[in-house]
Amino acid sequence: MKGMRNERDNPQAEAAAHTADPRPSRPGRAIADVVQRWTAAGRRRFIASELGSLPVVLVLVAVWIVFQLLNPNFLSPRNLSNLSVDIVGTGLIAVGIVFVLLIGELDLSVGSISGLAAAAFAVLNVNNGVPEWLAIILALLVGTAAGTVQGFSVAKTRVPAFVVTLAGLLTWNGLMLYMLRTSGTINLDENGLVAKLTSYYFSNEGVAYGVAAFAAGLVFLMSYRDRRRRQAMGLPHRSLRSIGARTGLLAVVAFAAAYVLNRFQGLPLALLIFLALVGGLDVVLRRTPYGRQVYALGGGIEAARRASLSVVRVQTAVLAVSGTMAAVGGLFLASRITSVSQSSGSGVLLLNAIAAAVIGGTSLFGGRGTTWSAVLGALIIQSIASGMAITDTPIALQFVITGGVLFAAAVIDALSRRSQEAHGRA
Amino acid sequence: MATPPLLALRGICKRFGVVQVLADIELEVRAGEVVALMGDNGAGKSTLVKAIAGVAPADTGVIEWEGRAVPIRRPHDARDLGIATVYQDLALCGNLDVVGNLFLGRETRRLGFLDEVEMERRTRDLLERLSTGLPDLRAPVVSLSSGQRQMVAIARSLLWDPRILLLDEPTASLGFEQTSEVLDLVDHLRDRGVGVLLISHNLADVKALADRAAVLRLGRNNGFFNVNTASQEQIVAAITGATENVPRRMAHREVDW
C-alpha cells in the first residue's frame, strides 16, 4: 500500500526509475509501460480533480498567444507591467470572494463595499483632513464592519448570503452616495500614500529578483522540511527530484516575471502587496484550523456542525474577510485613478471579481479552491480586457468573450464535481 | 446501586412540531457493556442518538453521566464528556481528505498551524489497527467507496478514546469482511471498558454481540431484553408492536394530541 502511495505522489520519479531499469527488456514494452503508468496517474488525478490550476494556466497562455499574434505589443514589458497592476484591485476583491465561495455562499456586496470604503477614505482624508494612515485604517474597518454585519445576519437568520448581500449592495451603495452627496467626485492627493499604492515601482532591479529568490527559497525550504519530518515518521513523501522540479518551475516563472517587470519600471508595489496578501491568506486557509473550518463548512454544513464547529462564527468571519478584502481592493482601484466618485465600485466590478474567482478554479459548490485562483482568474479577465483594448475590439465583444470563459469555467467546475462523486459511488 | 451507569437517560422527550418523536425514554449504558438499540423505521432511534450527541438536544428529560445530571446542548458538550458518535449518514465533509475529517474540530497544532504530518501519522496508525486495505489518506473523502467512508467515520469516533460510543447502523454499507471487522472492534472496545450503544437491524449481530437490547416503538420504550435469555421472537414482537410493553400508550398519545 505504501508503495502505491509513493507512486501516486511522484509518478515522474517512478516512471524515470522504471526506464532506468538495468534489466534488458524490449524498449517498446518499457515505453508502453511508462505511458500506461503516466496515463493511469493522470486519470487518477483528473478524477480526484488534482489537476490543479493547469487548465487555467493553459487558457491564460492561449489568450496571451492569440493577442500576441493580433498585436505584437501585447506581450511587451510595458503592457505586461500595466496588466500586473490592473489586476490588483479586482484580484483583491476576488480573494475575498474565494473565501465566500469556499463556504458555498456568494457575496454580491463587494462592489458596493469597495466603493463605500474608498469614499470613506476620501471624505475622511481629503475633506476632513484626517491623516492618511488613519483614514486608510478606518476605511478598511468600514469594509470589515459591513462584512461582519452581513455575515452575522446570514448566520443568525439563515437567509442565503446572496440575498443578504444583495440587500447590502443597495444599502452600502446608498450610504456611499450619501457620503459623497456634497462633493461628487473627490480627487486624491497625487503624492499621497494611497496614490503611491499603484504608482510606486521598485526601480532597483535587485528588488524584483530578490522577491523571486525569496519566494522560491521559502517554498523549497518548507517542502524540504516537510519531507524530512514525513521521512522521519515513515510517511509517504515527495522525492527530492519532485521538490526540486516544483521549486525550479516556480523559480523560472518568478524570475521571468521579475525580468519582464524590470525591463519596464521595476516591481510594482501594488503587485508585491497583492501577491503577499494572496500568499498569506493561502497559508491561513490551508494551514490553520480556521481555514480548515472554512473548507469544512463548504464540504457539508451539517457535518461541520456535528464536529462541534461554530457555524455562526465561521460564516461571520468569512463575510468579514470578504468585506475587508473589498475595502482593500477599493483603495487600490481608487489609487489607480487617484479619485473617488459616485460610480466607484459600480458597473462590472462585482461581476468581474466573482468571475475571476470562478475562472481561476474556485468551485461554485463550495469547499474547493484557493486564493491563487483569484490571481489567475483576474489575470485572464484583465488580459482579455487589455488585449481587446490594444486591438481596438469593441467592448461589446469583450463582454461576450469574458462571459464565454466564465461559462466554460463553471461547466468544468460542475463536471469535475460530478466525476468526483461518480468515482466515490463506484 | 453500587456504581451508577456511565450514561443514563431519564424521561427524554422530543417533538418536531406536533409530532412527538421521543416520549419518556429511559436508557442506561454501563462501562464495558454493549446495548443494542432496536426498533422499526421511524421508531426514534436516530433521533435519540442525536439527542445524546447534542446535535438535536432533547426538549425535556435528564441525561446523567456517572450518576450526575449533565447538560448536553451542543455537540461540543457531548464530545467533552467522551461521547463519540458514528452517524447513520456518516456526517463527513466530502471535500476534506481522510486526515482532515478525522481531526475536524480538534486539529493538532504546531506553532498555531495545522500539524499535518503528525495528524497523518496518527491517522495511519489508527486505520492500520482498525482495518486492512488502507485508503489514500490524502484523497478527498467523496472519492472513497462507501465502505471506506464508513471506516473513516468509525475511525474518527475512536480517535480520542471515547468512553461511550454511539453507533448508528455502522455496518449498513459494509461488506462481509468489513462487517466482521467492525463487530470484532466493538467486542474489543467493550473489553476495554467502553460503553457502546449500537443501533442495528440485524438480530443475529445483536444476539452475537450485545449484552442487552432496548427496543423503541413509535418513540417510546417498548421493552428491555437480556439478549442471552430473550428469544428472537420476543424481540421481534416488541419491535413490530405485537407486544405492548408500555401500558397506556394510546391513552397517553390522545392526551398529547
XYZ file of C-alpha atoms in Angstrom, chain A:
426
model
C 0.000 0.000 0.000
C 2.809 2.312 0.886
C 4.404 1.629 -2.463
C 1.216 2.658 -4.204
C 1.104 5.907 -2.286
C 4.630 6.726 -3.255
C 3.948 6.059 -6.863
C 0.956 8.328 -6.763
C 2.944 11.095 -5.186
C 5.653 11.198 -7.773
C 4.789 9.431 -10.984
C 7.695 11.145 -12.730
C 10.286 9.661 -10.405
C 8.683 6.240 -10.584
C 8.493 6.378 -14.335
C 12.091 7.551 -14.528
C 13.207 4.750 -12.254
C 11.368 2.347 -14.488
C 13.125 3.440 -17.654
C 16.440 3.267 -15.856
C 15.774 -0.378 -15.012
C 19.071 -2.088 -15.808
C 17.456 -5.395 -16.785
C 17.492 -5.895 -20.539
C 13.989 -5.609 -21.871
C 12.392 -4.705 -25.104
C 12.365 -0.913 -25.260
C 8.905 -0.845 -26.822
C 7.385 -2.614 -23.866
C 9.162 -0.399 -21.384
C 7.863 2.689 -23.112
C 4.357 1.286 -23.252
C 4.638 0.540 -19.568
C 5.721 4.060 -18.771
C 2.972 5.557 -20.879
C 0.449 3.362 -19.158
C 1.672 4.423 -15.735
C 1.566 8.047 -16.790
C -1.952 7.922 -18.150
C -3.165 5.958 -15.144
C -1.701 8.559 -12.833
C -3.199 11.286 -14.993
C -6.622 9.731 -14.865
C -6.487 9.342 -11.108
C -5.521 12.948 -10.799
C -8.283 14.152 -13.003
C -10.813 12.124 -11.107
C -9.553 13.450 -7.824
C -9.535 16.858 -9.517
C -5.947 17.256 -8.514
C -5.238 18.570 -11.946
C -4.962 21.842 -10.092
C -4.647 25.040 -11.994
C -3.093 23.541 -15.129
C -6.179 24.069 -17.344
C -6.458 27.670 -16.177
C -2.808 28.311 -16.935
C -3.292 26.801 -20.393
C -6.225 29.151 -21.025
C -4.101 32.088 -19.955
C -1.280 31.022 -22.269
C -3.772 30.630 -25.111
C -5.196 34.108 -24.518
C -1.712 35.592 -24.488
C -0.690 33.805 -27.689
C -3.824 34.920 -29.527
C -3.409 38.582 -28.586
C 0.310 38.497 -29.238
C -0.446 37.283 -32.761
C -3.035 40.035 -33.201
C -0.804 42.754 -31.803
C 2.931 42.263 -31.153
C 2.818 44.896 -28.407
C 0.654 42.720 -26.218
C 3.487 40.860 -24.536
C 5.682 43.953 -24.289
C 7.129 44.629 -20.820
C 5.115 47.823 -20.658
C 1.793 46.137 -21.296
C 2.515 43.174 -19.016
C 3.622 45.513 -16.256
C 0.442 47.567 -16.583
C -1.545 44.343 -16.625
C 0.085 43.268 -13.362
C -1.092 46.482 -11.703
C -4.533 46.464 -13.297
C -5.383 43.042 -11.895
C -4.723 44.078 -8.302
C -7.974 45.929 -7.470
C -10.297 43.297 -8.897
C -7.990 40.490 -7.776
C -8.023 41.564 -4.132
C -11.807 41.685 -4.156
C -11.833 38.254 -5.824
C -9.695 36.859 -2.986
C -12.499 37.767 -0.587
C -14.989 36.143 -2.961
C -12.910 32.940 -2.838
C -13.455 32.761 0.930
C -17.203 33.163 0.489
C -17.395 30.636 -2.350
C -15.470 28.142 -0.211
C -18.283 28.044 2.349
C -20.744 27.604 -0.509
C -22.174 31.107 -0.453
C -21.948 34.185 -2.649
C -21.234 37.809 -1.739
C -22.850 40.371 -4.037
C -21.987 43.376 -1.892
C -18.227 43.522 -2.519
C -18.504 46.126 -5.290
C -20.544 48.452 -3.120
C -18.301 47.884 -0.114
C -15.207 48.701 -2.162
C -16.847 51.961 -3.260
C -18.001 52.731 0.260
C -14.540 52.184 1.713
C -12.905 54.326 -0.956
C -15.472 57.073 -0.347
C -14.920 56.846 3.395
C -11.198 57.258 2.855
C -11.628 60.225 0.504
C -14.123 62.030 2.711
C -12.012 61.499 5.829
C -8.666 62.332 4.296
C -9.395 64.936 1.622
C -12.492 66.655 3.004
C -11.804 66.388 6.732
C -8.041 66.324 6.903
C -7.704 63.043 8.768
C -4.134 61.738 8.410
C -3.804 59.305 5.566
C -2.715 56.257 7.578
C -5.625 56.688 9.960
C -8.088 57.213 7.131
C -6.825 54.013 5.485
C -7.329 52.016 8.664
C -10.806 53.460 9.175
C -11.744 52.760 5.553
C -10.659 49.129 5.941
C -12.630 48.878 9.182
C -15.701 50.161 7.329
C -15.325 47.192 4.990
C -14.784 44.777 7.869
C -17.796 46.142 9.723
C -20.075 45.934 6.685
C -18.961 42.354 6.075
C -19.368 41.387 9.715
C -22.906 42.750 9.859
C -23.809 40.768 6.757
C -22.080 37.628 7.975
C -23.773 37.708 11.329
C -27.160 38.252 9.654
C -26.589 35.290 7.352
C -25.503 33.053 10.224
C -28.332 34.026 12.545
C -31.263 34.338 10.134
C -30.110 31.567 7.765
C -31.176 33.711 4.842
C -28.866 32.783 1.942
C -25.866 35.097 1.773
C -26.588 36.179 -1.775
C -29.893 37.692 -0.623
C -28.428 39.365 2.448
C -25.553 40.761 0.415
C -27.915 41.874 -2.345
C -29.630 43.985 0.302
C -26.144 45.032 1.366
C -25.259 46.010 -2.204
C -28.087 48.570 -2.209
C -27.551 49.721 1.366
C -23.804 50.303 1.113
C -24.222 51.960 -2.261
C -26.824 54.308 -0.798
C -24.525 55.044 2.110
C -21.697 55.876 -0.272
C -23.876 58.214 -2.342
C -24.938 59.903 0.869
C -21.329 60.388 1.956
C -20.407 61.866 -1.424
C -23.555 63.966 -1.758
C -21.826 67.325 -1.373
C -18.619 66.638 -3.186
C -19.491 64.297 -6.043
C -16.031 63.371 -7.252
C -13.141 63.671 -4.808
C -9.609 63.824 -6.170
C -6.949 62.163 -4.040
C -3.544 63.594 -3.267
C -1.350 62.619 -6.239
C 1.645 62.133 -3.960
C -0.206 60.542 -1.083
C 0.173 57.064 0.309
C -2.904 55.704 -1.468
C -1.871 57.125 -4.817
C 1.548 55.517 -4.340
C -0.080 52.121 -3.890
C -0.388 51.732 -7.635
C 2.080 54.343 -8.882
C 5.175 53.253 -6.967
C 7.656 50.912 -8.630
C 10.805 49.461 -7.097
C 13.174 50.776 -9.760
C 16.090 48.884 -8.210
C 16.284 45.681 -10.249
C 17.501 43.770 -7.242
C 14.133 44.051 -5.508
C 12.210 42.059 -8.116
C 14.905 39.377 -8.305
C 15.216 39.335 -4.536
C 11.478 38.743 -4.117
C 11.572 35.967 -6.723
C 14.520 34.309 -4.986
C 12.901 34.698 -1.584
C 9.628 33.112 -2.740
C 11.346 30.166 -4.429
C 13.670 29.678 -1.481
C 10.822 29.761 1.004
C 8.800 27.207 -0.923
C 11.816 24.932 -1.242
C 12.631 25.206 2.437
C 9.079 24.442 3.518
C 8.773 21.441 1.180
C 12.156 20.161 2.259
C 11.385 20.388 5.969
C 8.000 18.777 5.417
C 9.717 15.952 3.564
C 12.240 15.416 6.354
C 9.565 15.182 9.024
C 7.495 12.816 6.914
C 10.522 10.680 6.234
C 11.338 10.535 9.933
C 7.823 9.314 10.691
C 7.769 6.834 7.839
C 5.030 8.626 5.950
C 4.853 8.893 2.158
C 6.827 11.901 1.000
C 7.820 13.646 -2.161
C 11.106 12.756 -3.729
C 13.825 15.389 -3.741
C 13.586 15.359 -7.506
C 9.900 16.271 -7.352
C 10.508 19.051 -4.831
C 13.338 20.349 -6.974
C 11.191 20.263 -10.109
C 8.361 22.164 -8.443
C 10.575 24.801 -6.909
C 12.521 25.055 -10.145
C 9.357 25.702 -12.111
C 8.272 28.331 -9.609
C 11.696 29.956 -9.744
C 11.665 30.059 -13.557
C 8.241 31.730 -13.605
C 9.159 34.159 -10.815
C 12.466 35.174 -12.350
C 10.937 35.521 -15.811
C 8.278 37.822 -14.343
C 10.928 39.799 -12.473
C 12.967 40.135 -15.665
C 9.992 41.427 -17.656
C 8.938 43.848 -14.909
C 12.480 45.164 -14.603
C 12.530 45.929 -18.298
C 9.727 48.446 -17.706
C 9.818 50.255 -14.376
C 10.634 47.509 -11.924
C 8.451 45.596 -9.495
C 5.155 47.439 -8.896
C 4.369 47.926 -5.213
C 0.748 47.006 -5.922
C 1.745 43.602 -7.303
C 4.004 42.900 -4.331
C 1.218 43.699 -1.854
C -1.264 41.654 -3.871
C 0.940 38.559 -4.020
C 1.916 38.873 -0.359
C -1.755 39.060 0.683
C -2.728 36.156 -1.560
C 0.152 34.046 -0.258
C -0.581 34.953 3.349
C -4.274 34.189 3.058
C -3.472 30.937 1.278
C -1.475 29.895 4.336
C -4.391 30.933 6.554
C -6.818 28.833 4.534
C -4.730 25.731 4.111
C -2.508 25.624 7.169
C -4.596 26.927 10.061
C -7.527 25.452 11.985
C -9.609 28.459 10.924
C -9.001 27.717 7.254
C -9.836 24.064 7.804
C -13.176 25.149 9.254
C -13.877 27.290 6.183
C -13.316 24.305 3.904
C -15.345 22.061 6.220
C -18.343 24.379 6.026
C -18.215 24.203 2.255
C -17.934 20.413 2.359
C -21.050 19.936 4.473
C -22.507 22.404 6.902
C -24.265 19.711 8.939
C -21.122 17.598 9.159
C -19.203 20.646 10.307
C -21.802 21.402 12.953
C -21.702 17.860 14.277
C -17.929 18.110 14.531
C -18.686 20.929 17.020
C -17.610 23.751 14.722
C -19.222 27.108 15.382
C -21.017 27.728 12.112
C -22.066 31.232 13.177
C -18.505 32.244 13.899
C -17.066 30.877 10.684
C -19.772 32.382 8.478
C -19.423 35.763 10.142
C -15.652 35.668 9.873
C -15.733 34.683 6.204
C -18.001 37.547 5.206
C -15.908 39.885 7.348
C -12.847 38.793 5.366
C -14.622 39.390 2.086
C -15.789 42.840 3.251
C -12.250 43.718 4.316
C -10.729 42.488 1.062
C -13.353 44.502 -0.840
C -12.248 47.607 1.052
C -8.584 46.885 0.288
C -9.458 46.407 -3.383
C -11.495 49.596 -3.334
C -8.490 51.604 -2.148
C -6.328 50.149 -4.922
C -8.989 50.938 -7.531
C -9.254 54.497 -6.220
C -5.471 54.717 -6.242
C -5.342 53.701 -9.912
C -7.464 56.706 -10.936
C -6.491 58.873 -7.919
C -10.108 59.799 -7.379
C -13.307 58.551 -5.831
C -16.645 59.241 -7.469
C -20.234 58.151 -7.251
C -19.513 55.436 -9.792
C -16.715 53.872 -7.674
C -17.353 50.208 -7.081
C -20.197 50.017 -9.568
C -20.542 48.535 -13.028
C -18.866 45.280 -13.927
C -16.506 45.282 -10.924
C -18.619 42.894 -8.856
C -19.190 40.557 -11.783
C -15.520 40.607 -12.722
C -14.486 39.786 -9.168
C -16.832 36.812 -8.966
C -15.886 35.714 -12.472
C -12.192 35.926 -11.584
C -12.612 33.602 -8.600
C -14.623 31.085 -10.618
C -12.499 31.222 -13.759
C -9.432 30.736 -11.574
C -10.855 27.421 -10.407
C -12.752 28.049 -7.176
C -15.843 25.876 -7.102
C -19.297 27.441 -7.028
C -20.451 24.457 -4.993
C -18.208 25.282 -2.066
C -15.255 23.574 -0.468
C -12.785 23.641 -3.359
C -10.411 26.389 -4.417
C -7.506 28.515 -3.255
C -6.733 32.209 -3.101
C -4.363 31.756 -6.052
C -7.361 31.194 -8.278
C -8.182 34.890 -7.762
C -4.793 35.801 -9.248
C -5.142 33.516 -12.252
C -8.763 34.481 -12.870
C -8.098 38.207 -12.596
C -5.128 37.774 -14.916
C -7.256 36.060 -17.564
C -10.072 38.623 -17.358
C -7.687 41.557 -17.418
C -5.665 40.017 -20.252
C -8.802 39.776 -22.337
C -9.745 43.358 -21.493
C -6.254 44.639 -22.212
C -5.912 42.648 -25.422
C -9.271 43.868 -26.644
C -8.266 47.436 -25.871
C -4.991 47.354 -27.772
C -6.572 45.582 -30.733
C -9.427 48.108 -30.824
C -12.071 45.472 -30.327
C -15.477 46.854 -29.298
C -16.287 46.452 -25.621
C -19.433 44.523 -26.502
C -17.304 41.658 -27.791
C -15.129 41.820 -24.681
C -18.164 41.144 -22.500
C -19.244 38.267 -24.694
C -15.820 36.619 -24.586
C -15.392 37.070 -20.828
C -18.876 35.635 -20.417
C -17.911 32.643 -22.533
C -14.789 31.978 -20.438
C -16.826 32.232 -17.253
C -19.404 29.807 -18.624
C -16.688 27.350 -19.599
C -15.137 27.598 -16.128
C -18.485 26.938 -14.458
C -19.103 23.918 -16.693
C -15.654 22.476 -15.932
C -16.352 23.022 -12.227
C -19.670 21.168 -12.437
C -18.172 18.324 -14.467
C -15.215 17.771 -12.156
C -17.579 17.720 -9.204
C -19.742 15.125 -10.903
C -16.793 12.950 -11.846
C -15.605 13.035 -8.256
C -18.947 11.891 -6.960
C -19.321 9.227 -9.622
C -15.931 7.908 -8.616
C -16.997 7.822 -4.992
C -20.122 5.852 -5.759
C -18.229 3.150 -7.593
